[in-house]
PDB file of N, CA, C and O in Angstrom:
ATOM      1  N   UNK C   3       8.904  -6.996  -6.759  1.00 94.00           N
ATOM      2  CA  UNK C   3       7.506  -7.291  -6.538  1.00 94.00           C
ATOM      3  C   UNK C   3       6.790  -6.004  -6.134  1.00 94.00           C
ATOM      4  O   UNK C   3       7.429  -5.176  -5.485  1.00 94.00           O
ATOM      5  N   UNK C   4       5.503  -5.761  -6.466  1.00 96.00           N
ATOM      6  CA  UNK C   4       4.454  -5.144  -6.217  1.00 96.00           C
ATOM      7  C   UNK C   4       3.953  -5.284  -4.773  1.00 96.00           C
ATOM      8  O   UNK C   4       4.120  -6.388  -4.254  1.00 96.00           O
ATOM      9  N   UNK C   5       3.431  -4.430  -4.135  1.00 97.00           N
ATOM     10  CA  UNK C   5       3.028  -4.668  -3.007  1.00 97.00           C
ATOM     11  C   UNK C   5       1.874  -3.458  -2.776  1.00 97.00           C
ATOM     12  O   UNK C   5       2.271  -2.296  -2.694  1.00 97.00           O
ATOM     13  N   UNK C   6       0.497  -3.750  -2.677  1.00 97.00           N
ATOM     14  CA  UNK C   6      -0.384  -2.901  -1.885  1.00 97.00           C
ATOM     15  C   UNK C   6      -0.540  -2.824  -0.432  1.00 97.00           C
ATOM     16  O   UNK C   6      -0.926  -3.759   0.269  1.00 97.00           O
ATOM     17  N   UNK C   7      -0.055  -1.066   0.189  1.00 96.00           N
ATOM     18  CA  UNK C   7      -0.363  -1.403   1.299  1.00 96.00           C
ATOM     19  C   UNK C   7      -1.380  -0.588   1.908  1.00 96.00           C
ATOM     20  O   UNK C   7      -1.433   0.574   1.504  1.00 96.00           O
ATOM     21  N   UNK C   8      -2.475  -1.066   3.090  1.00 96.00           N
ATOM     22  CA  UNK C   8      -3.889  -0.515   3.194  1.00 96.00           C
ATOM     23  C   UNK C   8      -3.269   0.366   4.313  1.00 96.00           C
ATOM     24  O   UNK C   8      -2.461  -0.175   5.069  1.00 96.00           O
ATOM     25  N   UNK C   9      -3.581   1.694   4.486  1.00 95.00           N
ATOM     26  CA  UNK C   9      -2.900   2.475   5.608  1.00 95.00           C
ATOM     27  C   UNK C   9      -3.955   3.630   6.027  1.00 95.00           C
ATOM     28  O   UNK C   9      -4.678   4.290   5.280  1.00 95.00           O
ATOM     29  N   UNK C  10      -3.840   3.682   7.396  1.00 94.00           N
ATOM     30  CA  UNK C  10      -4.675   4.801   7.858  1.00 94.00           C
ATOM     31  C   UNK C  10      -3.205   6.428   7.888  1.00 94.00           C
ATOM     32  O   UNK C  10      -2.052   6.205   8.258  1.00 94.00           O
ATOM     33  N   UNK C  11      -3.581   7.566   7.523  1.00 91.00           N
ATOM     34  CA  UNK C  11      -2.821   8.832   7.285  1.00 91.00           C
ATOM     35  C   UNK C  11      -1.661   8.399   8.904  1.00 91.00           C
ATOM     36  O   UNK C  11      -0.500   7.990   8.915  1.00 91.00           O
ATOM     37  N   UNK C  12      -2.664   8.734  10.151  1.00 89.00           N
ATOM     38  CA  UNK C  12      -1.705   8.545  10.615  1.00 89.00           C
ATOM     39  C   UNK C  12      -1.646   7.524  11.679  1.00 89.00           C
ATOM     40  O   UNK C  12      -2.682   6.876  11.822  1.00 89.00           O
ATOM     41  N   UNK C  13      -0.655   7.242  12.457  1.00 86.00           N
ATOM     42  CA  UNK C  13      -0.085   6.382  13.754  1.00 86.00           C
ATOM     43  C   UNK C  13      -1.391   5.972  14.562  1.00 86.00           C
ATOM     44  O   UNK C  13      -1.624   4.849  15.011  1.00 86.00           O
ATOM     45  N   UNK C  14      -1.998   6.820  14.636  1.00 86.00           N
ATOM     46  CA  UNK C  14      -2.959   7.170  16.088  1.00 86.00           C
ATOM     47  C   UNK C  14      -4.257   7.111  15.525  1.00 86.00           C
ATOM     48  O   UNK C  14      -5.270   7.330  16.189  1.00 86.00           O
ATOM     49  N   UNK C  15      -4.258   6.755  14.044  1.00 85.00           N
ATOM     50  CA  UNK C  15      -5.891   6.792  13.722  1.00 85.00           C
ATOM     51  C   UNK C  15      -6.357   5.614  14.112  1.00 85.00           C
ATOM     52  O   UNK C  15      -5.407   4.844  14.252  1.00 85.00           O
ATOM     53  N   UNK C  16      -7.982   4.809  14.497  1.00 84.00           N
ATOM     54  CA  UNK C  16      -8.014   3.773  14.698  1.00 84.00           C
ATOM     55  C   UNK C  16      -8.599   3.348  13.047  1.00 84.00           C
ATOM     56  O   UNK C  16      -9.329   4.141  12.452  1.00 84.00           O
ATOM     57  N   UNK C  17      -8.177   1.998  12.406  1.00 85.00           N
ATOM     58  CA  UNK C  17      -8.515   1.710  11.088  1.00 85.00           C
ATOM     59  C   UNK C  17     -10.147   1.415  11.122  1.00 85.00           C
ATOM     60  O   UNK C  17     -10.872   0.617  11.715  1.00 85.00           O
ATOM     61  N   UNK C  18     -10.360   2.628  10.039  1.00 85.00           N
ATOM     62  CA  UNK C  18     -11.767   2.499   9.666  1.00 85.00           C
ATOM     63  C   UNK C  18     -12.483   2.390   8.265  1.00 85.00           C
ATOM     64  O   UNK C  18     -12.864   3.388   7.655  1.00 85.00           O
ATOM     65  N   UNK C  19     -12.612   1.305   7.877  1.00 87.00           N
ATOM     66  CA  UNK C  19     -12.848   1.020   6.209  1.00 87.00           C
ATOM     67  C   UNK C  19     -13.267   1.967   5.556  1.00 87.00           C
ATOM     68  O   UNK C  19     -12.971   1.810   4.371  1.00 87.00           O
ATOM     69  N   UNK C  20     -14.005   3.197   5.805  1.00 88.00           N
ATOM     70  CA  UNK C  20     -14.231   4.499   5.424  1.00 88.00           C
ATOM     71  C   UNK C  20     -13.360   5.264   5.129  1.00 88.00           C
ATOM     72  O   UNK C  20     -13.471   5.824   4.038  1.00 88.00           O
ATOM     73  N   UNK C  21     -11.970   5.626   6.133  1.00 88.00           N
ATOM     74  CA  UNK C  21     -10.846   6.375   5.717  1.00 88.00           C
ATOM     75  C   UNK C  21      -9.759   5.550   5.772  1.00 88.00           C
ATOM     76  O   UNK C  21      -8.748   6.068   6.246  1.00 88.00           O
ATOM     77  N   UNK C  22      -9.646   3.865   5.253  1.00 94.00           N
ATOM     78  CA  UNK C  22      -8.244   3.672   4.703  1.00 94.00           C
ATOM     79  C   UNK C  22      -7.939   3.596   3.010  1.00 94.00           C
ATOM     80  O   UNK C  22      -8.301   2.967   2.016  1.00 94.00           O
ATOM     81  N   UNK C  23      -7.434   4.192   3.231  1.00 94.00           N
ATOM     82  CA  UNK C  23      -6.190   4.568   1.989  1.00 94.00           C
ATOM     83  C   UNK C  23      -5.137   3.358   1.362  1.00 94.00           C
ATOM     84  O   UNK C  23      -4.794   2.312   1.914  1.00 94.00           O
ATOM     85  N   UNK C  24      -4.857   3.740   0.379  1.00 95.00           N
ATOM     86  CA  UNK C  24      -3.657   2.439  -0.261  1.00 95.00           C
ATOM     87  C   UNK C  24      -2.967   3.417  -1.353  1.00 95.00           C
ATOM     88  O   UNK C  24      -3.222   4.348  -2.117  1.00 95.00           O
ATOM     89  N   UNK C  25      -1.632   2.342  -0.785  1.00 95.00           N
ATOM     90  CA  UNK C  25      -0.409   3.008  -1.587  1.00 95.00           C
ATOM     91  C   UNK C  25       0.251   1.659  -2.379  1.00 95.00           C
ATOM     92  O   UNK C  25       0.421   0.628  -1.728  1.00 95.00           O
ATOM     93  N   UNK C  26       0.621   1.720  -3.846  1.00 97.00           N
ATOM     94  CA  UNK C  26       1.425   0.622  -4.182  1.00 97.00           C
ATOM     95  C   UNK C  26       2.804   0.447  -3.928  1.00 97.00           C
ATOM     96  O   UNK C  26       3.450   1.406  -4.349  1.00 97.00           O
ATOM     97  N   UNK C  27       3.589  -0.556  -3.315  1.00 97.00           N
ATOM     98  CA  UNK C  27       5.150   0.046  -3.214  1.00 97.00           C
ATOM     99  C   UNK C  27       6.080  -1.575  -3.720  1.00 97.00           C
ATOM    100  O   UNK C  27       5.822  -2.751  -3.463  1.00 97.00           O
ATOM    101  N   UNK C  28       7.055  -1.023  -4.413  1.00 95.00           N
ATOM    102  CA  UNK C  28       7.852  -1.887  -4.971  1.00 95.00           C
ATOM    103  C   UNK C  28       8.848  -2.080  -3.406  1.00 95.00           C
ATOM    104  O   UNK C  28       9.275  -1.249  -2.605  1.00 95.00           O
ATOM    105  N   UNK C  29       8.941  -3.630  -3.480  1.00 95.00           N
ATOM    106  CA  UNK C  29      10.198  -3.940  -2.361  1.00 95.00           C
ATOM    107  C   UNK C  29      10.247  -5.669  -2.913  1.00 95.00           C
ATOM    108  O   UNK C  29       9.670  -6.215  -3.853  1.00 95.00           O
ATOM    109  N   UNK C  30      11.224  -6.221  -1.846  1.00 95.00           N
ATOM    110  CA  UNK C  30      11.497  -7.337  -1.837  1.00 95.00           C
ATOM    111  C   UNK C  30      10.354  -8.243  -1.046  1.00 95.00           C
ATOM    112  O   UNK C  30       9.866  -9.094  -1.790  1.00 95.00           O
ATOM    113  N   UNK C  31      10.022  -8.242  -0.202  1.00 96.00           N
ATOM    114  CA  UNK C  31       9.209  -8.506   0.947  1.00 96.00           C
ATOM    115  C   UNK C  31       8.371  -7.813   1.343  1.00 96.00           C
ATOM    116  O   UNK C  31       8.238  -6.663   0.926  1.00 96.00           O
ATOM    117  N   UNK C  32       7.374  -8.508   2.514  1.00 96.00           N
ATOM    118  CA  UNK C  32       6.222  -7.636   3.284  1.00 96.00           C
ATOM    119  C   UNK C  32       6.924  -6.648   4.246  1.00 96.00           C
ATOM    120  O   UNK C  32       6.493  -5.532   4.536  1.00 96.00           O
ATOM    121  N   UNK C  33       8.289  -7.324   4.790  1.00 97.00           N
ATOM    122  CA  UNK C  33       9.183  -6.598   5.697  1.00 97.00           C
ATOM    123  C   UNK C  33       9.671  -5.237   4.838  1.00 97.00           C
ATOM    124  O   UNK C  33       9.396  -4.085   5.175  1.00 97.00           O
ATOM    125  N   UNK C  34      10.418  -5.601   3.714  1.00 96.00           N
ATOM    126  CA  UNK C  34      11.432  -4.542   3.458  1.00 96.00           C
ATOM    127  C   UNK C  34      10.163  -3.248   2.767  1.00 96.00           C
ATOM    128  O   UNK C  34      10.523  -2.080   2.624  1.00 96.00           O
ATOM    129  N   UNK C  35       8.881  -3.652   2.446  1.00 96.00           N
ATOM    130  CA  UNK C  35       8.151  -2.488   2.197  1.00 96.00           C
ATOM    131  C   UNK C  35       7.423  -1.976   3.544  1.00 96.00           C
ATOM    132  O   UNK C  35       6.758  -0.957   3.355  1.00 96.00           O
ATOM    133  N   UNK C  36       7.412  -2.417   4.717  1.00 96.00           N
ATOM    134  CA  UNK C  36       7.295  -1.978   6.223  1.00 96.00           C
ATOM    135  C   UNK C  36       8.263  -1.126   6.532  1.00 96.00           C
ATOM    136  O   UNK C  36       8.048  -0.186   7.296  1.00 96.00           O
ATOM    137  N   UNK C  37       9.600  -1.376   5.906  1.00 95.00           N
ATOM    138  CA  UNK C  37      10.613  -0.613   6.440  1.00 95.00           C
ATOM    139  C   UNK C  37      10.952   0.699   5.726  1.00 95.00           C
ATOM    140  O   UNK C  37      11.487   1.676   6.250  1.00 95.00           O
ATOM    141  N   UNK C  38      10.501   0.556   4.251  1.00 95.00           N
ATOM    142  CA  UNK C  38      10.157   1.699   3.688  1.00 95.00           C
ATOM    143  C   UNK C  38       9.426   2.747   3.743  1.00 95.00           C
ATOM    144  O   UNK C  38       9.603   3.788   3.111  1.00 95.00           O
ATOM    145  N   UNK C  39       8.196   2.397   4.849  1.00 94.00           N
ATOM    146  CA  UNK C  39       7.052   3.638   4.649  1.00 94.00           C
ATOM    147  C   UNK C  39       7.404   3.212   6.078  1.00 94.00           C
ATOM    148  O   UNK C  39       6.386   2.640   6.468  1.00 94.00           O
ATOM    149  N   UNK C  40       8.428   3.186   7.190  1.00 93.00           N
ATOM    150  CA  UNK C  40       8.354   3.334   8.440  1.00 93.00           C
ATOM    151  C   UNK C  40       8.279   4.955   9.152  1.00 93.00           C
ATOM    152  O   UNK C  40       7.660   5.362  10.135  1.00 93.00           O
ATOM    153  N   UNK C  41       9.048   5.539   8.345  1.00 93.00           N
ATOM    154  CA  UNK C  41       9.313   6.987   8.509  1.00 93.00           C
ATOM    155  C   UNK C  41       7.846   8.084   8.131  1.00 93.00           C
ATOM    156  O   UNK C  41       7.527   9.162   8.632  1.00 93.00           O
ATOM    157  N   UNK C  42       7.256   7.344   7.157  1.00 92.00           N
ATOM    158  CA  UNK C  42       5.939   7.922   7.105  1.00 92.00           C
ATOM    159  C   UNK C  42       4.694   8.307   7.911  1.00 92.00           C
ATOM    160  O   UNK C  42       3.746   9.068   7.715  1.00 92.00           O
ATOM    161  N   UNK C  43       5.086   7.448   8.936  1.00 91.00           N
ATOM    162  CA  UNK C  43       3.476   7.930  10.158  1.00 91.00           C
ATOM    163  C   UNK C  43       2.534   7.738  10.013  1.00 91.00           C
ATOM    164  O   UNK C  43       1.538   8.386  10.335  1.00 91.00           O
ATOM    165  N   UNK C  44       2.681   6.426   9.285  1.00 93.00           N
ATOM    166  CA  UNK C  44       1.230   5.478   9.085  1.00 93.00           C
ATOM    167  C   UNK C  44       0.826   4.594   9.172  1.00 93.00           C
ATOM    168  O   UNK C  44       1.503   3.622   8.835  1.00 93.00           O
ATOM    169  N   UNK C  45      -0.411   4.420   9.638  1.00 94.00           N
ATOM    170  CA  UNK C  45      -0.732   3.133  10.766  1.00 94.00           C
ATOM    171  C   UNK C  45      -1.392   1.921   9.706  1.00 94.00           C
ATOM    172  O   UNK C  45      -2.554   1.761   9.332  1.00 94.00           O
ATOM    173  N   UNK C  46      -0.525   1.387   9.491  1.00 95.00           N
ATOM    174  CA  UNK C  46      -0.341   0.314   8.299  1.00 95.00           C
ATOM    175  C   UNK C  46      -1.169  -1.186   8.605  1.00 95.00           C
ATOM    176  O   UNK C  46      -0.667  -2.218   9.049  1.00 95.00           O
ATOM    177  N   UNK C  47      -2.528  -0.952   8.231  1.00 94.00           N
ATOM    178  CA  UNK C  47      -2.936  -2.258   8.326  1.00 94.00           C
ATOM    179  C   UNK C  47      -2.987  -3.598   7.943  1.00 94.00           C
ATOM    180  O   UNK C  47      -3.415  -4.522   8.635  1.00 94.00           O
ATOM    181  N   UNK C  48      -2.393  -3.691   6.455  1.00 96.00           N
ATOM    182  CA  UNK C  48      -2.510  -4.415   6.077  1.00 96.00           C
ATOM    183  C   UNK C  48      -1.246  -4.302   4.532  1.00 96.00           C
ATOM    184  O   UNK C  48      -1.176  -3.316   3.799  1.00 96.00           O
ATOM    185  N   UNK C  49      -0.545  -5.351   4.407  1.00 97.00           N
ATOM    186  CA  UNK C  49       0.680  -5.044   3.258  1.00 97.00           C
ATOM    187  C   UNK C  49       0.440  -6.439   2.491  1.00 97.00           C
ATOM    188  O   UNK C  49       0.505  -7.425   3.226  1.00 97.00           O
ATOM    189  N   UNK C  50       0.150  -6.702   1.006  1.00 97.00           N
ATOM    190  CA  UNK C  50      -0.127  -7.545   0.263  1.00 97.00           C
ATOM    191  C   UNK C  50       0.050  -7.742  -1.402  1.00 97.00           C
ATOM    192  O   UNK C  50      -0.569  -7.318  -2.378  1.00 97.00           O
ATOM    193  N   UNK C  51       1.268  -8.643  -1.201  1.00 97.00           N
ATOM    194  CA  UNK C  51       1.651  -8.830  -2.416  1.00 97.00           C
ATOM    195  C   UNK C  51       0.391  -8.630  -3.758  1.00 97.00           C
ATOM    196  O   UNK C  51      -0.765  -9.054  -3.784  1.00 97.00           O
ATOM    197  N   UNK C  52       1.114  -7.864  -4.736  1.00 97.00           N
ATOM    198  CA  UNK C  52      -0.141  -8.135  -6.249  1.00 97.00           C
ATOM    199  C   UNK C  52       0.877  -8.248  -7.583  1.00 97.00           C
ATOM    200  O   UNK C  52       1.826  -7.643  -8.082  1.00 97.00           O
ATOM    201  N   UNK C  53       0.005  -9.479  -7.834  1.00 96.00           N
ATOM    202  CA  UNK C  53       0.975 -10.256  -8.693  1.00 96.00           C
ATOM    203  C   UNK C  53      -0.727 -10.781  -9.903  1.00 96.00           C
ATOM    204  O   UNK C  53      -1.912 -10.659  -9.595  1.00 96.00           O
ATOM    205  N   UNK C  54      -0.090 -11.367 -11.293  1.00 96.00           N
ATOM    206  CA  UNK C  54      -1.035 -11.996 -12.583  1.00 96.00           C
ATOM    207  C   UNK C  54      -1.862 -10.746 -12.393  1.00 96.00           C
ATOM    208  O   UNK C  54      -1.491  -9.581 -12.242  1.00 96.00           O
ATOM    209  N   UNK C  55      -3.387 -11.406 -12.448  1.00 97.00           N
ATOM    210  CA  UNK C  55      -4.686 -10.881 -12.674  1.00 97.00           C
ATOM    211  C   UNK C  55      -5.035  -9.848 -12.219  1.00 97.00           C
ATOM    212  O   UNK C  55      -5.647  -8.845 -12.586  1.00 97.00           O
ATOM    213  N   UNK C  56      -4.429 -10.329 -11.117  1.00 95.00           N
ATOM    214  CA  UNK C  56      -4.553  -8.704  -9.340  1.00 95.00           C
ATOM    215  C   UNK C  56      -4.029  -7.606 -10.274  1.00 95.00           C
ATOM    216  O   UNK C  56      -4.706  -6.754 -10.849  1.00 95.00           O
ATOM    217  N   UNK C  57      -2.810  -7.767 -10.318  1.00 95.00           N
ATOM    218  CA  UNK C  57      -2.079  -6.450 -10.726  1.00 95.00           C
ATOM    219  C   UNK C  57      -2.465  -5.565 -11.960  1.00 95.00           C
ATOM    220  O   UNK C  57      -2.545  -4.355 -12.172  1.00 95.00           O
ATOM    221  N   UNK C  58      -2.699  -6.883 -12.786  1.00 96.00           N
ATOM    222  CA  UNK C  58      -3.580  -6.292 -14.276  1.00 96.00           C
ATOM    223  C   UNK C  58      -4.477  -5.142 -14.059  1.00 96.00           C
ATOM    224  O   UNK C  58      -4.468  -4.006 -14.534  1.00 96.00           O
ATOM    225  N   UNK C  59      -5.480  -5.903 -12.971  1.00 95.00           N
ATOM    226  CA  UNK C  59      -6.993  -5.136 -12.814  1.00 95.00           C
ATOM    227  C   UNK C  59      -6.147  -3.797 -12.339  1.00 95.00           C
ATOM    228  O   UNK C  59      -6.340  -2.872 -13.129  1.00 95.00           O
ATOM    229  N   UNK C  60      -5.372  -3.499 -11.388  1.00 95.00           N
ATOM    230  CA  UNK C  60      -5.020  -2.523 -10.471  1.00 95.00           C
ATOM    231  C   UNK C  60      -4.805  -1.298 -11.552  1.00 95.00           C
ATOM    232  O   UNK C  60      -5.474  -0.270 -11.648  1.00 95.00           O
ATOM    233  N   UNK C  61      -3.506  -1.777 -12.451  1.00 94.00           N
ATOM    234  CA  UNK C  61      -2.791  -1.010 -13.514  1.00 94.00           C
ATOM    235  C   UNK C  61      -3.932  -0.519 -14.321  1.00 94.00           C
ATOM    236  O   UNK C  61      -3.681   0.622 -14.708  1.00 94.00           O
ATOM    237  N   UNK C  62      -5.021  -0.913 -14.700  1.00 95.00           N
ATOM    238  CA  UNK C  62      -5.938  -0.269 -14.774  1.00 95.00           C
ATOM    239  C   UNK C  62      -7.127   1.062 -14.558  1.00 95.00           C
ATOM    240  O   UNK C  62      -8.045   1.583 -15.192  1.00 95.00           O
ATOM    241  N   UNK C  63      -6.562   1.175 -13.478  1.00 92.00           N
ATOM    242  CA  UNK C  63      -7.100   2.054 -12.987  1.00 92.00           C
ATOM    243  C   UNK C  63      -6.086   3.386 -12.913  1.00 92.00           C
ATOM    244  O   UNK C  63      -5.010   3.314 -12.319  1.00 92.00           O
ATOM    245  N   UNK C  64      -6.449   4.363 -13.442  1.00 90.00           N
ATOM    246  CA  UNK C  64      -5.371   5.636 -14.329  1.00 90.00           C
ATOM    247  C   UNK C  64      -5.228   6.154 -12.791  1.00 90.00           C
ATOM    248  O   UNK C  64      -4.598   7.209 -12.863  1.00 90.00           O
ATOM    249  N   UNK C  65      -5.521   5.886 -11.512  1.00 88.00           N
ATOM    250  CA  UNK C  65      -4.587   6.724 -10.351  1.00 88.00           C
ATOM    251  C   UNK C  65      -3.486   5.845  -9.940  1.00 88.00           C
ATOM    252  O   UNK C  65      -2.876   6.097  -8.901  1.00 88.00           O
ATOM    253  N   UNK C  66      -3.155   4.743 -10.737  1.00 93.00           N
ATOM    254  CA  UNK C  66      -2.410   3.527 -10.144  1.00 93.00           C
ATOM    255  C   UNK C  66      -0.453   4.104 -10.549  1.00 93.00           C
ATOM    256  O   UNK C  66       0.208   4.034 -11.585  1.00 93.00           O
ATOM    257  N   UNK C  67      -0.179   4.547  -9.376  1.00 93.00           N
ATOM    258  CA  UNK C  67       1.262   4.406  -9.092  1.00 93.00           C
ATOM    259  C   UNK C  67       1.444   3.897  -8.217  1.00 93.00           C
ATOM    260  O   UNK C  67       0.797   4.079  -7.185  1.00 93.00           O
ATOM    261  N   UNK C  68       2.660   2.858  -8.380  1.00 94.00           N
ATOM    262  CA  UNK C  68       3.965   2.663  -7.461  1.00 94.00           C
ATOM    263  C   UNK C  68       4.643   3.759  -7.338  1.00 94.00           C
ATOM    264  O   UNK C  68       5.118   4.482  -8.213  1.00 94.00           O
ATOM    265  N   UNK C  69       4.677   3.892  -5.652  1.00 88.00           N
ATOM    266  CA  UNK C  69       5.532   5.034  -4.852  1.00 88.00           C
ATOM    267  C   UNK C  69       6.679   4.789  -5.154  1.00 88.00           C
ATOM    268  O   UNK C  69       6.800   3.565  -5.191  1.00 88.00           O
ATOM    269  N   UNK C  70       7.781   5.381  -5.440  1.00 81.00           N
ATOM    270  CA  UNK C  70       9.190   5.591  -5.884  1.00 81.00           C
ATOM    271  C   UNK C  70       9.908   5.897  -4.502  1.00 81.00           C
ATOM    272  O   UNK C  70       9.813   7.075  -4.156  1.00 81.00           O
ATOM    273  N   UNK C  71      10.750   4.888  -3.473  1.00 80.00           N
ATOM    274  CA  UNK C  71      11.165   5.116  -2.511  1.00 80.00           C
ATOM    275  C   UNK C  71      12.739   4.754  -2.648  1.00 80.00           C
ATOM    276  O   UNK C  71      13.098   3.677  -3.123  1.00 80.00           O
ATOM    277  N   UNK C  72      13.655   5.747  -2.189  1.00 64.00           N
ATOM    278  CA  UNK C  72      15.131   4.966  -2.280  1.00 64.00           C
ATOM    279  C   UNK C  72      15.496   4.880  -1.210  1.00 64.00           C
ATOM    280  O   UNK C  72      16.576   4.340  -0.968  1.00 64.00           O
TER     281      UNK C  72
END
């Protein structure tokens, strides 16, 4: 599964709809893609499956990668 997650750069930023950011990340769960970008230092607001229509529109858009994490 696909997963968008909304993230401020770092730990200590407070989330501000102006500077959050999104990354796409392949995992099993909301957990196991938490546990993937844990090491990253980012203050992760929000993690949400994209699946049908969602994902269509996303793939659309030519900056659209899934992060490659092992």
């Amino acid at each position: 599964m696909i997963f968008k997650v909304y993230y401020q750069e770092r730990i200590t930023e407070v989330p501000v709809r102006e500077n959050t950011k999104t990354i796409f990340v392949e995992g099993e769960s909301v957990r196991d893609v938490r546990k993937k970008i844990a090491d990253r230092g980012f203050n992760v607001e929000h993690v949400q499956e994209v699946t049908g229509a969602y994902l269509e529109y996303e793939q659309q858009n030519e900056d659209f990668k899934v992060l490659e994490i092992g």
